[in-house]
Short mmCIF file of C-alpha atoms and ligand atoms in Angstrom, two decimals:
data_model
loop_
_atom_site.label_atom_id
_atom_site.label_comp_id
_atom_site.label_asym_id
_atom_site.label_seq_id
_atom_site.Cartn_x
_atom_site.Cartn_y
_atom_site.Cartn_z
CA UNK A 1 -3.30 -21.19 -3.59
CA UNK A 2 -4.99 -21.15 -7.08
CA UNK A 3 -1.95 -22.28 -9.50
CA UNK A 4 -1.80 -18.91 -11.72
CA UNK A 5 -0.48 -20.01 -15.55
CA UNK A 6 2.44 -17.52 -16.58
CA UNK A 7 -0.37 -16.10 -20.24
CA UNK A 8 1.79 -13.32 -22.40
CA UNK A 9 -0.22 -9.70 -22.47
CA UNK A 10 -3.21 -9.36 -19.81
CA UNK A 11 -3.70 -9.03 -16.90
CA UNK A 12 -4.50 -12.58 -14.37
CA UNK A 13 -7.09 -12.71 -11.97
CA UNK A 14 -7.60 -12.04 -8.03
CA UNK A 15 -6.08 -15.91 -6.81
CA UNK A 16 -9.23 -17.66 -4.18
CA UNK A 17 -8.11 -17.47 -1.34
CA UNK A 18 -7.17 -20.57 1.12
CA UNK A 19 -7.76 -21.80 4.18
CA UNK A 20 -3.36 -20.21 5.75
CA UNK A 21 -3.41 -17.49 4.33
CA UNK A 22 -4.33 -14.30 6.05
CA UNK A 23 -2.76 -15.78 9.27
CA UNK A 24 0.87 -14.28 9.99
CA UNK A 25 3.92 -16.61 10.05
CA UNK A 26 7.39 -17.21 10.97
CA UNK A 27 9.98 -16.42 8.07
CA UNK A 28 12.16 -18.41 7.00
CA UNK A 29 9.56 -20.57 4.48
CA UNK A 30 10.15 -22.98 1.65
CA UNK A 31 9.14 -21.64 -1.78
CA UNK A 32 5.95 -22.15 -2.41
CA UNK A 33 4.28 -21.52 1.56
CA UNK A 34 1.89 -18.05 1.51
CA UNK A 35 1.00 -16.61 4.60
CA UNK A 36 1.30 -13.22 5.89
CA UNK A 37 5.16 -12.84 7.05
CA UNK A 38 6.49 -15.20 5.30
CA UNK A 39 9.87 -14.70 2.68
CA UNK A 40 8.49 -14.24 -0.37
CA UNK A 41 10.14 -16.82 -2.29
CA UNK A 42 10.68 -17.48 -6.54
CA UNK A 43 10.59 -21.30 -8.13
CA UNK A 44 14.14 -20.73 -8.92
CA UNK A 45 15.17 -20.53 -4.80
CA UNK A 46 15.61 -16.15 -5.26
CA UNK A 47 14.37 -14.16 -2.45
CA UNK A 48 12.44 -10.48 -3.14
CA UNK A 49 13.40 -7.48 -0.46
CA UNK A 50 12.58 -5.01 -3.26
CA UNK A 51 9.39 -3.30 -4.34
CA UNK A 52 9.45 -0.32 -7.39
CA UNK A 53 6.87 0.97 -7.11
CA UNK A 54 5.40 3.92 -9.85
CA UNK A 55 4.52 7.04 -8.28
CA UNK A 56 2.59 7.80 -11.57
CA UNK A 57 3.13 7.95 -15.57
CA UNK A 58 3.42 11.24 -15.63
CA UNK A 59 6.31 13.40 -16.52
CA UNK A 60 8.76 17.26 -17.21
CA UNK A 61 10.42 15.28 -19.98
CA UNK A 62 9.91 13.79 -23.14
CA UNK A 63 13.29 11.31 -22.98
CA UNK A 64 12.49 9.86 -27.06
CA UNK A 65 14.34 6.15 -25.01
CA UNK A 66 11.13 6.67 -22.66
CA UNK A 67 7.95 7.93 -23.65
CA UNK A 68 7.11 9.69 -27.24
CA UNK A 69 7.19 12.97 -27.54
CA UNK A 70 3.27 14.37 -28.07
CA UNK A 71 0.31 11.48 -28.10
CA UNK A 72 1.02 8.81 -24.96
CA UNK A 73 -1.90 7.17 -23.24
CA UNK A 74 -2.31 8.15 -20.04
CA UNK A 75 -3.59 5.22 -16.93
CA UNK A 76 -6.68 6.60 -16.21
CA UNK A 77 -6.73 8.78 -13.30
CA UNK A 78 -9.50 7.14 -11.47
CA UNK A 79 -6.55 3.70 -11.49
CA UNK A 80 -4.31 5.82 -9.98
CA UNK A 81 -2.96 4.22 -6.83
CA UNK A 82 -3.86 7.03 -3.37
CA UNK A 83 -1.24 7.08 -0.44
CA UNK A 84 -3.33 4.77 1.45
CA UNK A 85 -3.65 2.13 -0.69
CA UNK A 86 0.21 2.48 -1.23
CA UNK A 87 1.43 1.97 2.32
CA UNK A 88 -2.08 -1.54 2.30
CA UNK A 89 0.45 -3.57 -0.04
CA UNK A 90 3.37 -1.91 1.35
CA UNK A 91 2.80 -2.66 4.54
CA UNK A 92 2.09 -6.15 3.44
CA UNK A 93 5.12 -6.55 1.45
CA UNK A 94 7.30 -4.92 3.83
CA UNK A 95 5.70 -8.12 6.81
CA UNK A 96 6.82 -10.31 4.18
CA UNK A 97 10.45 -9.65 4.27
CA UNK A 98 11.00 -6.17 1.51
CA UNK A 99 13.42 -4.23 3.19
CA UNK A 100 13.57 -1.82 0.13
CA UNK A 101 11.20 0.63 -1.17
CA UNK A 102 12.07 2.47 -4.65
CA UNK A 103 9.84 5.58 -5.32
CA UNK A 104 10.00 6.34 -8.96
CA UNK A 105 7.99 6.87 -12.20
CA UNK A 106 7.01 8.71 -15.00
CA UNK A 107 8.24 11.56 -13.27
CA UNK A 108 8.15 11.18 -9.05
CA UNK A 109 7.85 14.20 -8.05
CA UNK A 110 5.60 15.08 -9.60
CA UNK A 111 3.50 13.69 -7.68
CA UNK A 112 1.48 16.33 -5.27
CA UNK A 113 1.75 14.45 -1.98
CA UNK A 114 5.02 12.52 -2.50
CA UNK A 115 7.02 13.51 1.27
CA UNK A 116 3.45 11.98 2.79
CA UNK A 117 4.33 8.87 0.35
CA UNK A 118 7.71 9.06 1.76
CA UNK A 119 7.27 9.33 5.04
CA UNK A 120 4.65 7.10 5.92
CA UNK A 121 6.50 4.30 3.96
CA UNK A 122 9.44 5.23 5.51
CA UNK A 123 7.59 4.16 9.17
CA UNK A 124 6.68 0.75 8.20
CA UNK A 125 8.82 -2.57 9.54
CA UNK A 126 9.71 -5.62 8.70
CA UNK A 127 8.76 -9.47 10.36
CA UNK A 128 11.61 -8.82 12.65
CA UNK A 129 10.84 -5.67 13.50
CA UNK A 130 13.18 -3.58 11.67
CA UNK A 131 12.97 -0.71 9.26
CA UNK A 132 12.99 -0.17 5.77
CA UNK A 133 15.15 2.82 3.25
CA UNK A 134 12.77 4.17 1.30
CA UNK A 135 15.16 5.22 -2.27
CA UNK A 136 14.17 7.35 -5.37
CA UNK A 137 15.24 7.88 -8.91
CA UNK A 138 13.90 12.03 -10.99
CA UNK A 139 14.88 13.58 -12.86
CA UNK A 140 16.07 15.80 -10.54
CA UNK A 141 14.08 18.36 -11.23
CA UNK A 142 12.15 19.65 -8.36
CA UNK A 143 14.56 18.26 -6.57
CA UNK A 144 16.17 21.72 -4.55
CA UNK A 145 12.63 22.68 -3.40
CA UNK A 146 11.34 18.84 -2.55
CA UNK A 147 15.36 17.32 -1.08
CA UNK A 148 14.79 19.08 2.91
CA UNK A 149 11.52 18.16 2.78
CA UNK A 150 11.78 14.54 2.01
CA UNK A 151 14.80 13.95 4.29
CA UNK A 152 13.28 15.44 6.59
CA UNK A 153 10.28 12.66 6.22
CA UNK A 154 12.71 9.57 5.82
CA UNK A 155 14.39 9.27 2.41
CA UNK A 156 17.45 7.43 2.02
CA UNK A 157 18.93 7.80 -1.42
CA UNK A 158 18.55 9.13 -4.36
CA UNK A 159 19.03 8.54 -7.69
CA UNK A 160 19.40 10.85 -10.19
CA UNK A 161 19.15 10.46 -14.12
CA UNK A 162 21.67 12.45 -16.57
CA UNK A 163 22.18 11.68 -20.07
CA UNK A 164 24.58 14.58 -21.33
CA UNK A 165 25.51 17.86 -19.65
CA UNK A 166 25.82 19.99 -23.94
CA UNK A 167 22.55 21.43 -23.56
CA UNK A 168 21.04 21.26 -26.81
CA UNK A 169 21.97 18.09 -26.37
CA UNK A 170 20.33 17.55 -23.99
CA UNK A 171 16.39 19.74 -25.02
CA UNK A 172 17.40 16.74 -28.23
CA UNK A 173 17.21 13.27 -26.12
CA UNK A 174 14.42 14.79 -22.97
CA UNK A 175 11.92 17.89 -25.80
CA UNK A 176 12.59 19.80 -22.33
CA UNK A 177 15.18 22.38 -22.24
CA UNK A 178 15.42 21.62 -18.87
CA UNK A 179 19.64 20.38 -18.90
CA UNK A 180 19.98 23.45 -15.70
CA UNK A 181 17.03 22.47 -13.69
CA UNK A 182 18.33 18.52 -13.63
CA UNK A 183 22.12 20.06 -12.27
CA UNK A 184 20.70 21.67 -9.89
CA UNK A 185 18.94 19.03 -8.82
CA UNK A 186 21.87 17.09 -8.80
CA UNK A 187 24.03 20.06 -6.86
CA UNK A 188 21.31 19.71 -3.80
CA UNK A 189 21.85 16.12 -3.60
CA UNK A 190 25.14 16.27 -3.55
CA UNK A 191 25.24 18.83 -1.24
CA UNK A 192 23.42 16.91 1.37
CA UNK A 193 23.49 14.78 3.98
CA UNK A 194 22.72 11.30 1.31
CA UNK A 195 25.27 8.83 0.04
CA UNK A 196 25.32 7.24 -2.14
CA UNK A 197 24.12 9.89 -4.44
CA UNK A 198 23.85 8.08 -7.79
CA UNK A 199 23.96 9.15 -11.29
CA UNK A 200 21.96 6.68 -14.25
CA UNK A 201 22.86 7.52 -17.93
CA UNK A 202 21.89 5.46 -21.08
CA UNK A 203 24.36 5.43 -23.69
CA UNK A 204 22.85 5.83 -26.94
CA UNK A 205 25.01 5.76 -30.27
CA UNK A 206 25.66 9.12 -32.45
CA UNK A 207 24.01 10.95 -28.61
CA UNK A 208 26.49 11.00 -26.33
CA UNK A 209 28.87 8.40 -26.71
CA UNK A 210 30.34 10.83 -27.16
CA UNK A 211 31.02 11.77 -23.84
CA UNK A 212 31.31 9.43 -21.53
CA UNK A 213 34.15 9.48 -20.40
CA UNK A 214 33.27 13.65 -19.65
CA UNK A 215 30.10 11.80 -17.52
CA UNK A 216 32.55 9.94 -15.61
CA UNK A 217 34.70 13.31 -15.08
CA UNK A 218 31.97 15.37 -14.06
CA UNK A 219 30.29 13.00 -11.69
CA UNK A 220 34.00 12.74 -8.90
CA UNK A 221 34.22 16.02 -9.73
CA UNK A 222 31.03 16.10 -7.58
CA UNK A 223 30.97 12.77 -5.58
CA UNK A 224 28.32 10.95 -6.90
CA UNK A 225 28.38 7.76 -8.55
CA UNK A 226 27.85 6.93 -12.00
CA UNK A 227 26.19 3.88 -13.88
CA UNK A 228 25.61 3.43 -17.28
CA UNK A 229 22.55 1.44 -18.72
CA UNK A 230 22.41 -0.77 -22.01
CA UNK A 231 19.44 1.09 -23.77
CA UNK A 232 16.33 -1.58 -23.50
CA UNK A 233 13.67 -2.20 -24.99
CA UNK A 234 11.08 -0.20 -23.60
CA UNK A 235 10.15 3.10 -25.24
CA UNK A 236 6.82 3.80 -25.88
CA UNK A 237 7.08 4.27 -29.08
CA UNK A 238 8.83 1.06 -29.43
CA UNK A 239 11.32 2.39 -31.38
CA UNK A 240 14.38 0.22 -30.01
CA UNK A 241 16.99 -0.86 -32.05
CA UNK A 242 19.52 -2.94 -31.68
CA UNK A 243 22.36 -1.66 -33.31
CA UNK A 244 21.94 2.06 -31.44
CA UNK A 245 22.84 0.48 -28.26
CA UNK A 246 26.25 0.59 -27.05
CA UNK A 247 26.84 -1.66 -25.41
CA UNK A 248 29.14 -2.98 -21.35
CA UNK A 249 31.86 -3.99 -23.91
CA UNK A 250 31.89 -1.08 -26.09
CA UNK A 251 31.24 1.73 -22.68
CA UNK A 252 34.31 0.88 -20.85
CA UNK A 253 35.86 0.10 -23.63
CA UNK A 254 35.90 4.17 -24.35
CA UNK A 255 36.97 4.42 -19.94
CA UNK A 256 39.97 2.50 -19.55
CA UNK A 257 41.39 4.87 -22.01
CA UNK A 258 41.71 7.59 -19.75
CA UNK A 259 41.08 5.04 -16.78
CA UNK A 260 42.69 1.98 -15.10
CA UNK A 261 39.60 -0.12 -14.44
CA UNK A 262 39.80 -2.57 -11.48
CA UNK A 263 36.13 -4.51 -11.55
CA UNK A 264 34.58 -4.48 -8.18
CA UNK A 265 33.35 -7.44 -6.53
CA UNK A 266 30.60 -8.61 -3.58
CA UNK A 267 28.00 -7.28 -6.95
CA UNK A 268 25.07 -9.06 -4.51
CA UNK A 269 21.82 -8.58 -6.57
CA UNK A 270 22.20 -5.19 -7.58
CA UNK A 271 21.82 -4.38 -10.61
CA UNK A 272 24.70 -2.20 -11.33
CA UNK A 273 28.57 -4.13 -12.22
CA UNK A 274 30.84 -1.66 -10.71
CA UNK A 275 34.86 -1.09 -12.04
CA UNK A 276 37.16 1.35 -9.30
CA UNK A 277 38.93 4.38 -11.55
CA UNK A 278 42.38 4.22 -10.92
CA UNK A 279 41.97 2.37 -7.55
CA UNK A 280 39.53 3.90 -6.06
CA UNK A 281 37.78 5.23 -4.80
CA UNK A 282 35.91 6.92 -7.86
CA UNK A 283 33.78 3.69 -9.70
CA UNK A 284 31.91 3.54 -12.38
CA UNK A 285 28.74 1.27 -12.63
CA UNK A 286 27.23 -0.15 -16.11
CA UNK A 287 24.07 -2.16 -16.05
CA UNK A 288 24.34 -4.70 -18.83
CA UNK A 289 21.17 -5.55 -18.35
CA UNK A 290 20.67 -6.90 -22.84
CA UNK A 291 24.82 -7.73 -23.02
CA UNK A 292 25.48 -9.22 -19.40
CA UNK A 293 21.41 -10.18 -17.91
CA UNK A 294 21.99 -10.36 -13.68
CA UNK A 295 18.42 -11.63 -13.61
CA UNK A 296 19.86 -14.65 -11.28
CA UNK A 297 20.57 -12.29 -8.49
CA UNK A 298 17.14 -10.52 -9.27
CA UNK A 299 15.35 -9.91 -6.08
CA UNK A 300 12.65 -6.84 -7.85
CA UNK A 301 9.42 -6.70 -7.99
CA UNK A 302 7.46 -3.75 -9.50
CA UNK A 303 4.11 -2.08 -8.70
CA UNK A 304 2.64 0.08 -11.07
CA UNK A 305 0.76 3.68 -10.15
CA UNK A 306 -2.26 2.01 -11.86
CA UNK A 307 -2.15 -1.18 -9.01
CA UNK A 308 -0.21 -4.00 -11.07
CA UNK A 309 2.05 -6.01 -9.64
CA UNK A 310 4.62 -6.62 -11.87
CA UNK A 311 7.69 -9.48 -11.21
CA UNK A 312 10.24 -7.88 -13.96
CA UNK A 313 10.26 -4.77 -16.66
CA UNK A 314 9.97 -7.29 -19.69
CA UNK A 315 7.34 -8.76 -18.40
CA UNK A 316 4.11 -9.27 -20.89
CA UNK A 317 1.83 -10.01 -17.43
CA UNK A 318 0.80 -8.36 -14.62
CA UNK A 319 -1.30 -9.14 -11.44
CA UNK A 320 -3.47 -6.76 -10.19
CA UNK A 321 -4.58 -5.45 -6.93
CA UNK A 322 -6.77 -3.38 -8.21
CA UNK A 323 -10.69 -5.36 -7.61
CA UNK A 324 -8.40 -6.34 -4.20
CA UNK A 325 -7.99 -2.76 -2.54
CA UNK A 326 -11.54 -1.60 -4.01
CA UNK A 327 -13.69 -3.91 -4.18
CA UNK A 328 -12.17 -6.62 -2.05
CA UNK A 329 -13.91 -10.37 -2.15
CA UNK A 330 -12.68 -11.33 0.98
CA UNK A 331 -12.96 -8.67 4.24
CA UNK A 332 -8.97 -9.57 4.34
CA UNK A 333 -7.39 -7.92 2.15
CA UNK A 334 -4.44 -7.64 3.51
CA UNK A 335 -4.58 -11.38 2.89
CA UNK A 336 -5.69 -11.01 -1.14
CA UNK A 337 -2.68 -8.65 -1.64
CA UNK A 338 -0.38 -11.11 -0.24
CA UNK A 339 -1.98 -13.89 -1.43
CA UNK A 340 -1.44 -11.19 -4.66
CA UNK A 341 2.36 -11.03 -3.89
CA UNK A 342 3.09 -14.58 -4.05
CA UNK A 343 0.18 -14.92 -7.37
CA UNK A 344 3.74 -13.07 -9.37
CA UNK A 345 6.73 -14.25 -7.68
CA UNK A 346 5.73 -17.06 -8.12
CA UNK A 347 5.02 -16.44 -11.54
CA UNK A 348 8.34 -14.93 -12.83
CA UNK A 349 10.87 -16.88 -15.03
CA UNK A 350 14.39 -17.61 -14.84
CA UNK A 351 14.75 -14.51 -17.69
CA UNK A 352 13.90 -11.48 -19.35
CA UNK A 353 14.18 -13.66 -23.09
CA UNK A 354 15.28 -9.67 -25.23
CA UNK A 355 17.89 -11.03 -26.73
CA UNK A 356 15.08 -14.66 -27.57
CA UNK A 357 14.17 -13.49 -31.50
CA UNK A 358 11.19 -14.73 -30.42
CA UNK A 359 10.83 -11.67 -27.61
CA UNK A 360 7.51 -10.01 -27.06
CA UNK A 361 8.26 -6.30 -25.24
CA UNK A 362 5.80 -4.88 -22.99
CA UNK A 363 2.73 -3.31 -24.43
CA UNK A 364 3.89 -0.39 -21.58
CA UNK A 365 6.43 2.01 -22.14
CA UNK A 366 9.07 2.38 -19.76
CA UNK A 367 7.51 5.33 -18.00
CA UNK A 368 4.42 3.58 -17.40
CA UNK A 369 6.18 0.73 -16.09
CA UNK A 370 9.19 2.17 -13.37
CA UNK A 371 12.20 2.64 -13.97
N1 SAM B 401 11.51 9.79 -14.96
C1 SAM B 401 12.87 9.19 -13.11
C2 SAM B 401 13.73 9.25 -14.30
O1 SAM B 401 14.39 9.74 -15.23
O2 SAM B 401 15.21 8.88 -13.09
C3 SAM B 401 12.68 7.95 -12.28
C4 SAM B 401 11.73 6.86 -13.88
S1 SAM B 401 13.38 6.85 -15.38
C5 SAM B 401 11.87 5.60 -16.08
C6 SAM B 401 14.23 5.76 -14.26
C7 SAM B 401 14.81 4.98 -15.37
O3 SAM B 401 15.16 4.43 -16.45
C8 SAM B 401 15.91 6.64 -16.01
O4 SAM B 401 17.65 5.98 -15.63
C9 SAM B 401 15.72 6.54 -17.22
O5 SAM B 401 17.27 6.69 -18.08
C10 SAM B 401 15.52 4.44 -16.69
N2 SAM B 401 15.16 4.66 -18.16
C11 SAM B 401 14.47 5.18 -19.30
N3 SAM B 401 14.07 4.45 -20.27
C12 SAM B 401 14.58 3.57 -20.65
C13 SAM B 401 14.67 2.15 -22.14
N4 SAM B 401 14.68 2.53 -22.60
N5 SAM B 401 16.23 1.97 -21.01
C14 SAM B 401 16.60 2.33 -20.36
N6 SAM B 401 16.80 3.15 -19.46
C15 SAM B 401 15.73 3.59 -19.38
FE1 SF4 B 402 10.79 10.89 -18.35
FE2 SF4 B 402 12.49 9.35 -16.07
FE3 SF4 B 402 11.10 8.58 -18.73
FE4 SF4 B 402 12.99 11.02 -19.21
S1 SF4 B 402 13.31 8.36 -18.38
S2 SF4 B 402 10.20 11.11 -19.84
S3 SF4 B 402 12.60 11.30 -16.87
S4 SF4 B 402 9.95 9.25 -16.51
#
């Protein structure tokens, strides 16, 4: 395969074909091995099993830490991947050992073909014939109408975002008065058979840091798992301020005033560290991407709604799948997708550099990357 240098702020070209590509191969390969059916191992030994697929950059909310209130530069409609294109990429990814597809955005439930996307992804199989898991991160607003169809289509897990229980605060934070709709979505998920249902809350100083205990109690009362997220420099407006971020340490210190916290061992590649509340069974999680990065165990890749592969939320390099999908130079499109997946994995750095003074925030906001 052609060597792909990691370059700041541009899309990488399609890697040239090599003789062995496209031929199905047995699993268990060493890092750098190529061919559909081989695991996606990066140069630091991390095996990739999770693909986050952003279905749109559009959203029904305008969370301050994610999108600007107005003037967002939307992705061109013509560049948004069709369901056939998404499934084509995902089929190769599944053959290469991806076992979890998480649908995100923007707001994934705004896609009118969302049930078809879930159904077709849920039907994919891995190299050993085993099934895959299809999960979703959503603001929850359209869940009451859509959840039964999504579950029937094969959705296995759902995460819903909820930063506050106060209506005025919610309206200010998301610039939309939709708290009741989100709560109805959470109720629908809690009443469904899906487990665990997880809630995501971004903790922000002076915004919701006086609500941390109430949010956890809300999760306990609704039999769902809450995870706090440290705010990351991924807002479209590039206004992230380290001092407004509430750290994992602060979150745990606050929660410890109400519960005895016991860390749950065996986190694996999961982004959230978890703590038992008063010995369990309820837990709380913290995704401490800034103060306690978990890059060493990262097994995630991302596909943006406009067909860009990314190896990290914070990467400034993208691997453009659109030419491979729409104007393939190589008649074997699957081999081209496989090459792109491997180039993306190969370019993955050992960790993000948020805490490096030279850190450069990606040009895309979180809504266009896919959280
Ligand atoms: N619209 C859906 C939602 O809000 O759940 C899915 C997309 S959203 C980008 C995915 C997750 O990213 C949400 O839980 C959201 O809170 C989180 N998020 C967005 N911007 C963030 C930021 N700057 N720092 C930390 N988390 C962020
Ligand atoms: Fe929309 Fe999710 Fe971003 Fe909020 S965090 S603006 S709900 S994409």
